[in-house]
Amino acid sequence: MNNGPVVVAFCCNYCSYEAADRAGSAKKNYPENLRIIRVPCSGRVEPEFIVKAFENGADGVMILGCHPGSCHFKTGNHKAYRRYLLLKEILRAAGIDEERVKLDWVGASEDDKLVRVSTEFVEKIRELDTGGG
Amino acid sequence: MLEKLFGQKKQKAEQEQEVKQESQKVKTAFYWATSCGGCEEAILDVREKLFDVLDKIDILFWPVAVDTKYSDVEALEDKLLDAVFINGGISNIEQKEVVKLLRKKAKAVIAFGSCAHMGGIPGLRNLYSIEDGLERVYFTTPSTYNPERALPSEKSELPGGGEVTLPPLLPNVLPLEEVISVDFYVPGCPPLPETILKALEVLLSGDIPEDNVLGAESKSLCNFCDRNQSKPENLSVERYYRVHEKAIPPDKCLLAEGVICLGPVTRGGCGEKCINVNMPCRGCYGPLPDIDDMGLRFLSNIASITCAGEESTDESKMRDAIATIKDPVGTFYRFSYPDSSINKLVRRR
Amino acid sequence: MTRKIVISPVTRLEGHGKIDIFVSEEGEVLNAAFQPVELRMFEKFTEGRCAEEMPRITPRICGVCPTAHHMASTKCLDDLFKAEPPEAAKLIRELLYHTFMTEDHLLHFYILAGPDFVVGPDANKLERNVVGLLKVVGKETVAKVVDVRGKCRELMERIGGKVVHPVCGLPGGVSKPLTSEDIEFAKQIAEECVDFSKWTLQLFKEKLLPKYKDVVLNNNLKINTYYMGLVSNGNSLELYDGMLRVVNPDGEEHAKFNPRNYLDYIAERVEPWSYVKMPYLKNVGWRGVVDGKDSGIYRVAPLARCNAADKISTKEAQEEYKEMYETIGEKPIHHTLAFHWARLVEILYSAERMQEIANNSAILSEKIRNENLKIPEEGVGCVEAPRGTLIHHYVTDEDGILTKVNLIVATQHNLAAINLSVKNAAKTFINTPEPDDGTLNMVEMLFRAYDPCLACASHNLSIRDIVNFRVVKT
C-alpha cells in the first residue's frame, strides 16, 4: 500500500477520461495515488463534490475537462472553470491552500498531457503535505 | 426587608404552582447566546398581535423578562418546557452550558434567527484564529495603548482586590445544532414580525413542514420579488458591480443588472424589504430546503450565469468577469459561514 | 472573611454582563466591578470584507441601535470614498437618524429604566416592570409608548428597508429617494413625537423628580468626570454630525476636534477583568477607575452631550435644557441619575428635528447619490449613538477591500465610569454582608442610568427585574 497523498481526479467521459484510458493502454504510467472519478462532463462537478472529496480524505483534487470550445456539451467545461476560479478564492479565505485544487484541459488524445499534469500535481501535493501546507 | 424577600419568594412559588397547573398553555422559555439583541427587538415589533399568541403561551424563563434563575431551570423536570427559543450562535463556554441545560428541560428547541440557525455574521470570525483576533483587538488597533500586552483572562484580580472570572471563548462560533439537537428553525436576521407570527401559528397548530423551518417560504426570494419579471430567460452577466458602483433602476432584477443578489438560493417570506430600497439580498433567511451549503450553491449559480451567452472560448474574458466579484466568502456566506461544509472541514482538522 | 456577591446576569440591558461586589463581614463594601463578558471580534473578521458592505455588517454589533452603526458606517464610507452626499440624501439620513433616536430613547425611558423611577427602585421586584409602570402612569400611556414607537419604526422601515439592521446607506448617498406619502407620514409622526416627548418631560418633572430628588442629587453618587459629545461650530448639541468637544469636570473646554483626529485624543485601556476595552483621554492619562480632573476618564451619552454643548438648536428642547441646568443648579451636571432627564431633553430635540427635516421640501429630490467616488484609502465616520459617541475607522486597499478596522463603540467610553458608579452605589447602599434584592437593584439602577448597550439586549413588554445573586464566601 503506497503512503503517498490521496488525489482525486474528476475526469470527463469524452476527453480526459478517454486520455487516461489511452495512457493506461499505452502503459504510460500516471501516479498510483490518483483516484479517477468519471463524470459525463467537467461541468457536472459541483463545488460540493470537491469539498466532499476533502472531507473524505483527499489531499488534492483535480478537475480535468475538455479544452474550451471542445466540450461535448458545448459549455460545461466553461462552467467548471468559472466555478473553479471562485472556489479557489473561497478556499484561500477559509485557510485551505488553494493549490490543492487544480483544473486543467486534457483532450481525448492527450495521454501524455494527462500523465504529466497528474504527476506534477501529485508531486505538488506531496510537497504541500510534507512542507505543512 | 427580609420579610419582603420571603414574601416575594412565596408569591413566586405560588405563581410557579399556578403556572404548572395551567397545563393547557404551551410552556416556553427564551435565551440569547451570542446575540446582538435584534431578535428580541423583532419579537417586540410584533406588538399587539403578539398578545393573541401570548394568551396561549406561558414564559417560564427569559433572563430579561421573567423572574426565574438558572437554578429554577435546573429544578424543573426534564422535558417540562414545551418550546425553548434560543437565538445567537454559541461562542463561549457559558453559553454552551446554558443551552445544554435548556435542552434537557425542553421537549422542543427552536433555533431562532440566523445566528442560531447558521452562525450568523459573528460566525465570520471563524475565518480567523482566536490568537489573530486577540492580537488585533487588544494589541494592534491604533487607539489601544497596551504596552504590557494585557489580555482579558479567565481569572483575574481586580485593582483594589477581589478575584473575578470571565467565561472563556470557544475557538469557533457554532450554530446551535452543533452543540445541542435542534427541532425547529425560524430564519432571518432578524426574523420579521410576519415570520415570527407565522412560525408561532405553525408551532401551535402542529402542522410542521418537513424540513422543520418555520415561518418562511420554501421557494426562493426570486419567486416573490416584483422584479423577477425583468429577469431575462437566458441571463448572462459579463461583469459584476458592487452596490456603490452602479445606480440600480427600481424595477430591474439586481442580478440581471450585475449586482450580486442571493435571492436565487434564499428562502422567501421576508417581503423583499432590502430589494424594496434598491439593495440586494444577502441571504439572511437561509437556504432553500434542498440546499446544504448555501455559499457553494450560490457559487454554482453565479458561475452558470457569468459569460453564459458566450460561445467563445475566451478564458481571459471569464477570468476578468469573475475577478469583478469581490470577497466571495464574505458575500456568499455572509450569514452561514459556520454552517458551511468548508468551515466544518477546517474545524475538523 | 470577605463575601463576594455576583449579580448575574445584570438585567434590562445586555444580558451578558455581571456585577461583582466584595463585602466584609461587617457589611462594608470593599470593592465592586462591572464585567462585560462577551467578545465577538468585529475589528478582526471585517478584514477582507468589502468596505461598502460595512453598513450592513456592523449593525449586527447591536440590534437595539443598529441604525447608529449603519449611520456611522455610511458616513465612514463618505470619508473613505471622499464623496459628499447631496442635500436630499443628508436629509433622508438625518430623518432616519432622529426618528431612531426618538424611539430608542423612549424604549429606554419607559421600558428599560422607567420601572425603576416610576415604580420605585426598591419596590417589590414583581412590580418593577411595565405592569407596575402601568399602574402608576396608566394603561393609556403605555399604549401610547407602544404606538409612538411603532409608528417611528414604521417610518424607519420605509426609509431604511429594514428597521432592525437598515440597509439604505451608500458612500455619497442613500439607495432610495422618499415619496411624498412617506413625508406626509413623517410629518404626522413627528408632531406626535414632539407632543409625547413634551408630555413625558412634564411627567418626569412633576411626578418623578420631586419623589426621587434625594437619590438623584445624592452627592455620594456623583462622579466628576470629563464629558464628550458632538457639537456644531456654535457648540449646540449634535447627534448626526459635527465636531467632538470635550469639557473638563469644571465645564471648561478641554478639546474640540474633527472626529477624524480621534486618535490624537482617545486611547483604549485593556484590563484582564473585562473583555471590553476602556477609552480615556490621552493627554490626561489613565489613573485607574477614578474620577477627577487628573483622570482621563470621560463620559458620553445624553448627560455628557448636554454638558459638552452650550445649547440646543431647537426651540422647545432648548428651554427644557436651560430648565434642567437651572433646577440642578450647576453645569456640568455630575449626578449620574440625571442621565434620565438629559435623555428626555434629547427626545424632544430629536422630535423637533424630525419636524424640521420633514418640512424641508429639499428632502423629496430624486438626487440622492453622489456617484463621483474617489479611490478609497482611509475614512472615519462618527455619530452620537443613543448611548454615546460611536466611531468607525476603516482602512482599505485600492479596491475598497478592508485591511484594517477600528471601532470605538458608544458604551465603551462609559465603561470606566460605569464601574465607578457601581462601586459608589454599592458603597452607598450596601451596609450588610447579605443585602436584599431591593438594595442590589439600587446598584443596578445606577448602572441602568447609562443605558448601557454591551452588544445590546432587547427587551419585551413584561420586563421584570432579575437579580440572580449568589453569596460566595471567599
CSV table of C-alpha atoms in Angstrom, one decimal, chain B residues 1-2 4-5 8 11-12 15 31-45 47-48 50-51 54 59 62-70 91-92 94-95 121-122 124-125 127-130 132-134 136-138 141-146 148 150-153 156-169 189-190 192 242-248 273-274 276-282 284 326-327 329-331 334-335, chain C residues 4 9 11-16 18 20 22 31-33 35-45 47-53 56-57 60-64 81 107 122-126 146 149-150 153 157-165 167-171 175-176 262-263 266-275 277 280 369 371 373 393 399-401 404-406 408 436-437 439 455-468:
chain,number,residue,atom,x,y,z
B,1,MET,CA,-36.7,43.9,54.2
B,2,LEU,CA,-36.2,40.2,54.9
B,4,LYS,CA,-40.3,41.4,51.7
B,5,LEU,CA,-37.8,38.9,50.3
B,8,GLN,CA,-41.7,37.7,47.3
B,11,GLN,CA,-45.6,34.7,45.8
B,12,LYS,CA,-43.1,33.4,43.3
B,15,GLN,CA,-47.0,31.7,40.9
B,31,TYR,CA,-32.5,32.5,25.8
B,32,TRP,CA,-29.9,34.5,23.9
B,33,ALA,CA,-26.4,33.4,23.3
B,34,THR,CA,-24.0,35.4,21.0
B,35,SER,CA,-26.9,37.6,20.1
B,36,CYS,CA,-27.0,41.3,19.1
B,37,GLY,CA,-30.4,41.7,20.6
B,38,GLY,CA,-32.1,42.2,17.2
B,39,CYS,CA,-34.1,39.0,17.6
B,40,GLU,CA,-35.6,40.3,20.8
B,41,GLU,CA,-36.4,43.7,19.2
B,42,ALA,CA,-38.1,41.7,16.4
B,43,ILE,CA,-40.3,40.0,18.9
B,44,LEU,CA,-41.2,43.4,20.4
B,45,ASP,CA,-42.1,44.6,16.9
B,47,ARG,CA,-46.6,44.3,19.1
B,48,GLU,CA,-50.3,43.9,19.6
B,50,LEU,CA,-48.2,39.1,20.0
B,51,PHE,CA,-50.9,39.3,22.7
B,54,LEU,CA,-49.3,35.2,24.4
B,59,ILE,CA,-43.0,32.1,29.6
B,62,TRP,CA,-36.5,34.6,29.9
B,63,PRO,CA,-33.5,36.3,31.6
B,64,VAL,CA,-34.8,39.7,30.9
B,65,ALA,CA,-38.5,39.2,31.3
B,66,VAL,CA,-39.3,36.6,33.8
B,67,ASP,CA,-38.1,36.3,37.4
B,68,THR,CA,-36.6,32.9,37.2
B,69,LYS,CA,-32.9,31.9,37.5
B,70,TYR,CA,-30.7,29.1,36.2
B,91,SER,CA,-19.2,31.4,21.1
B,92,ASN,CA,-18.2,30.8,24.8
B,94,GLU,CA,-21.1,29.7,29.5
B,95,GLN,CA,-23.5,29.8,26.5
B,121,ILE,CA,-22.5,37.4,10.8
B,122,PRO,CA,-20.4,36.9,14.0
B,124,LEU,CA,-17.3,35.2,10.1
B,125,ARG,CA,-14.8,35.3,13.0
B,127,LEU,CA,-12.1,32.9,9.2
B,128,TYR,CA,-9.5,33.9,11.7
B,129,SER,CA,-7.9,32.3,14.7
B,130,ILE,CA,-8.6,33.5,18.2
B,132,ASP,CA,-5.2,36.7,15.5
B,133,GLY,CA,-8.4,38.2,16.8
B,134,LEU,CA,-7.0,38.9,20.2
B,136,ARG,CA,-5.9,42.8,16.7
B,137,VAL,CA,-8.4,43.8,19.3
B,138,TYR,CA,-6.1,44.1,22.3
B,141,THR,CA,-5.8,48.6,17.0
B,142,PRO,CA,-4.5,52.1,16.7
B,143,SER,CA,-6.3,53.5,19.7
B,144,THR,CA,-5.3,50.8,22.0
B,145,TYR,CA,-2.4,51.6,24.3
B,146,ASN,CA,-1.3,48.4,25.9
B,148,GLU,CA,2.2,45.5,29.0
B,150,ALA,CA,-2.6,42.7,29.0
B,151,LEU,CA,-5.3,40.3,27.9
B,152,PRO,CA,-8.7,39.5,29.3
B,153,SER,CA,-8.3,36.3,31.3
B,156,SER,CA,-8.1,37.9,37.4
B,157,GLU,CA,-7.7,40.1,40.4
B,158,LEU,CA,-9.5,43.5,40.5
B,159,PRO,CA,-7.5,46.6,41.2
B,160,GLY,CA,-8.2,47.0,44.9
B,161,GLY,CA,-8.7,43.3,45.5
B,162,GLY,CA,-11.2,40.5,44.7
B,163,GLU,CA,-11.0,37.7,42.3
B,164,VAL,CA,-13.3,37.7,39.3
B,165,THR,CA,-13.8,35.4,36.3
B,166,LEU,CA,-14.7,35.7,32.6
B,167,PRO,CA,-16.1,32.9,30.5
B,168,PRO,CA,-13.5,31.6,28.0
B,169,LEU,CA,-14.2,31.9,24.3
B,189,CYS,CA,-31.7,38.4,10.7
B,190,PRO,CA,-33.9,39.1,12.4
B,192,LEU,CA,-39.5,39.6,10.7
B,242,ARG,CA,-20.7,46.4,-6.3
B,243,VAL,CA,-23.5,48.3,-4.7
B,244,HIS,CA,-21.7,51.6,-4.8
B,245,GLU,CA,-20.6,51.2,-8.4
B,246,LYS,CA,-24.0,51.3,-10.0
B,247,ALA,CA,-27.3,53.1,-9.7
B,248,ILE,CA,-29.9,50.4,-9.8
B,273,LYS,CA,-37.5,44.6,2.3
B,274,CYS,CA,-33.9,45.1,1.1
B,276,ASN,CA,-37.6,47.5,-2.0
B,277,VAL,CA,-34.9,50.1,-1.2
B,278,ASN,CA,-32.8,49.0,-4.1
B,279,MET,CA,-30.4,46.9,-2.1
B,280,PRO,CA,-29.5,43.3,-2.9
B,281,CYS,CA,-30.4,40.2,-0.8
B,282,ARG,CA,-27.6,38.9,1.3
B,284,CYS,CA,-30.3,36.1,5.9
B,326,LYS,CA,-15.0,40.7,-4.6
B,327,ASP,CA,-14.9,38.9,-1.3
B,329,VAL,CA,-16.6,34.2,1.1
B,330,GLY,CA,-18.0,37.2,2.9
B,331,THR,CA,-20.7,37.7,0.4
B,334,ARG,CA,-22.5,36.4,5.0
B,335,PHE,CA,-24.8,34.6,7.5
C,4,LYS,CA,-18.5,38.0,47.1
C,9,PRO,CA,-26.9,38.5,34.6
C,11,THR,CA,-30.9,43.0,33.6
C,12,ARG,CA,-32.8,45.4,31.5
C,13,LEU,CA,-29.8,45.8,29.2
C,14,GLU,CA,-27.3,43.4,27.9
C,15,GLY,CA,-27.7,40.0,29.5
C,16,HIS,CA,-24.1,39.2,29.2
C,18,LYS,CA,-22.2,40.8,35.6
C,20,ASP,CA,-19.2,41.6,41.4
C,22,PHE,CA,-17.0,42.3,47.7
C,31,ASN,CA,-14.7,46.7,46.1
C,32,ALA,CA,-17.1,46.3,43.1
C,33,ALA,CA,-16.8,45.9,39.4
C,35,GLN,CA,-17.7,43.0,33.9
C,36,PRO,CA,-18.8,42.7,30.3
C,37,VAL,CA,-18.4,39.1,29.4
C,38,GLU,CA,-18.7,39.0,25.6
C,39,LEU,CA,-16.3,39.4,22.7
C,40,ARG,CA,-17.0,38.9,19.1
C,41,MET,CA,-14.0,40.5,17.3
C,42,PHE,CA,-15.7,42.6,14.7
C,43,GLU,CA,-12.5,44.5,14.4
C,44,LYS,CA,-10.8,41.4,13.1
C,45,PHE,CA,-13.3,39.5,11.0
C,47,GLU,CA,-10.8,42.5,7.5
C,48,GLY,CA,-11.1,41.2,3.9
C,49,ARG,CA,-14.7,42.4,3.6
C,50,CYS,CA,-15.9,45.0,1.0
C,51,ALA,CA,-16.0,48.4,2.6
C,52,GLU,CA,-19.4,49.2,1.1
C,53,GLU,CA,-20.9,46.2,2.8
C,56,ARG,CA,-24.9,46.1,6.5
C,57,ILE,CA,-22.4,44.2,8.6
C,60,ARG,CA,-25.0,43.3,13.8
C,61,ILE,CA,-22.9,44.7,16.7
C,62,CYS,CA,-26.2,45.8,18.1
C,63,GLY,CA,-29.8,45.0,17.3
C,64,VAL,CA,-31.2,47.8,19.5
C,81,PHE,CA,-14.5,57.5,-1.0
C,107,LEU,CA,-37.8,52.5,24.8
C,122,ASP,CA,-36.5,49.3,45.8
C,123,ALA,CA,-40.2,48.4,45.2
C,124,ASN,CA,-41.4,44.9,45.2
C,125,LYS,CA,-39.5,43.0,42.5
C,126,LEU,CA,-42.7,41.8,40.9
C,146,VAL,CA,-46.0,51.3,22.0
C,149,ARG,CA,-42.5,53.8,18.9
C,150,GLY,CA,-44.4,51.6,16.4
C,153,ARG,CA,-40.2,52.2,13.4
C,157,GLU,CA,-38.6,50.8,7.7
C,158,ARG,CA,-39.8,52.9,4.8
C,159,ILE,CA,-36.5,54.8,4.7
C,160,GLY,CA,-34.0,52.1,5.6
C,161,GLY,CA,-35.6,49.0,4.2
C,162,LYS,CA,-35.5,47.0,7.5
C,163,VAL,CA,-36.0,48.6,10.9
C,164,VAL,CA,-33.7,46.1,12.6
C,165,HIS,CA,-30.5,46.3,10.5
C,167,VAL,CA,-29.7,48.8,4.5
C,168,CYS,CA,-30.0,52.1,2.7
C,169,GLY,CA,-26.7,53.7,3.3
C,170,LEU,CA,-24.2,54.1,0.5
C,171,PRO,CA,-21.0,56.1,0.1
C,175,SER,CA,-30.2,53.9,-2.0
C,176,LYS,CA,-33.7,55.2,-2.5
C,262,TYR,CA,-9.8,61.0,17.3
C,263,LEU,CA,-6.6,59.0,17.7
C,266,ILE,CA,-8.5,59.0,22.7
C,267,ALA,CA,-6.7,55.8,23.8
C,268,GLU,CA,-8.2,52.5,24.9
C,269,ARG,CA,-7.1,50.6,28.0
C,270,VAL,CA,-7.1,46.8,28.3
C,271,GLU,CA,-7.8,45.2,31.7
C,272,PRO,CA,-7.8,41.5,32.4
C,273,TRP,CA,-11.2,41.5,34.1
C,274,SER,CA,-13.0,43.0,31.1
C,275,TYR,CA,-13.4,41.8,27.6
C,277,LYS,CA,-11.6,48.0,26.4
C,280,TYR,CA,-9.7,57.5,28.2
C,369,ARG,CA,-26.4,59.8,-4.7
C,371,GLU,CA,-21.6,58.9,-7.8
C,373,LEU,CA,-16.3,58.3,-5.8
C,393,HIS,CA,-12.5,53.8,11.2
C,399,ASP,CA,-10.1,48.1,-4.4
C,400,GLY,CA,-12.0,49.1,-1.3
C,401,ILE,CA,-11.3,45.8,0.5
C,404,LYS,CA,-7.8,47.4,9.0
C,405,VAL,CA,-10.9,48.3,11.0
C,406,ASN,CA,-11.1,50.2,14.3
C,408,ILE,CA,-15.0,52.6,19.4
C,436,ASP,CA,-31.6,42.1,49.8
C,437,ASP,CA,-32.9,42.3,46.3
C,439,THR,CA,-30.8,47.1,47.7
C,455,ALA,CA,-23.9,44.2,22.3
C,456,CYS,CA,-27.4,45.0,23.3
C,457,ALA,CA,-30.2,43.2,24.7
C,458,SER,CA,-33.6,43.8,23.7
C,459,HIS,CA,-36.5,43.6,26.0
C,460,ASN,CA,-40.1,42.8,25.8
C,461,LEU,CA,-43.1,44.5,27.4
C,462,SER,CA,-43.3,42.5,30.5
C,463,ILE,CA,-39.9,43.5,31.7
C,464,ARG,CA,-39.1,42.2,35.2
C,465,ASP,CA,-36.1,42.7,37.2
C,466,ILE,CA,-33.9,39.7,37.7
C,467,VAL,CA,-31.4,39.7,40.3
C,468,ASN,CA,-29.6,36.4,40.4
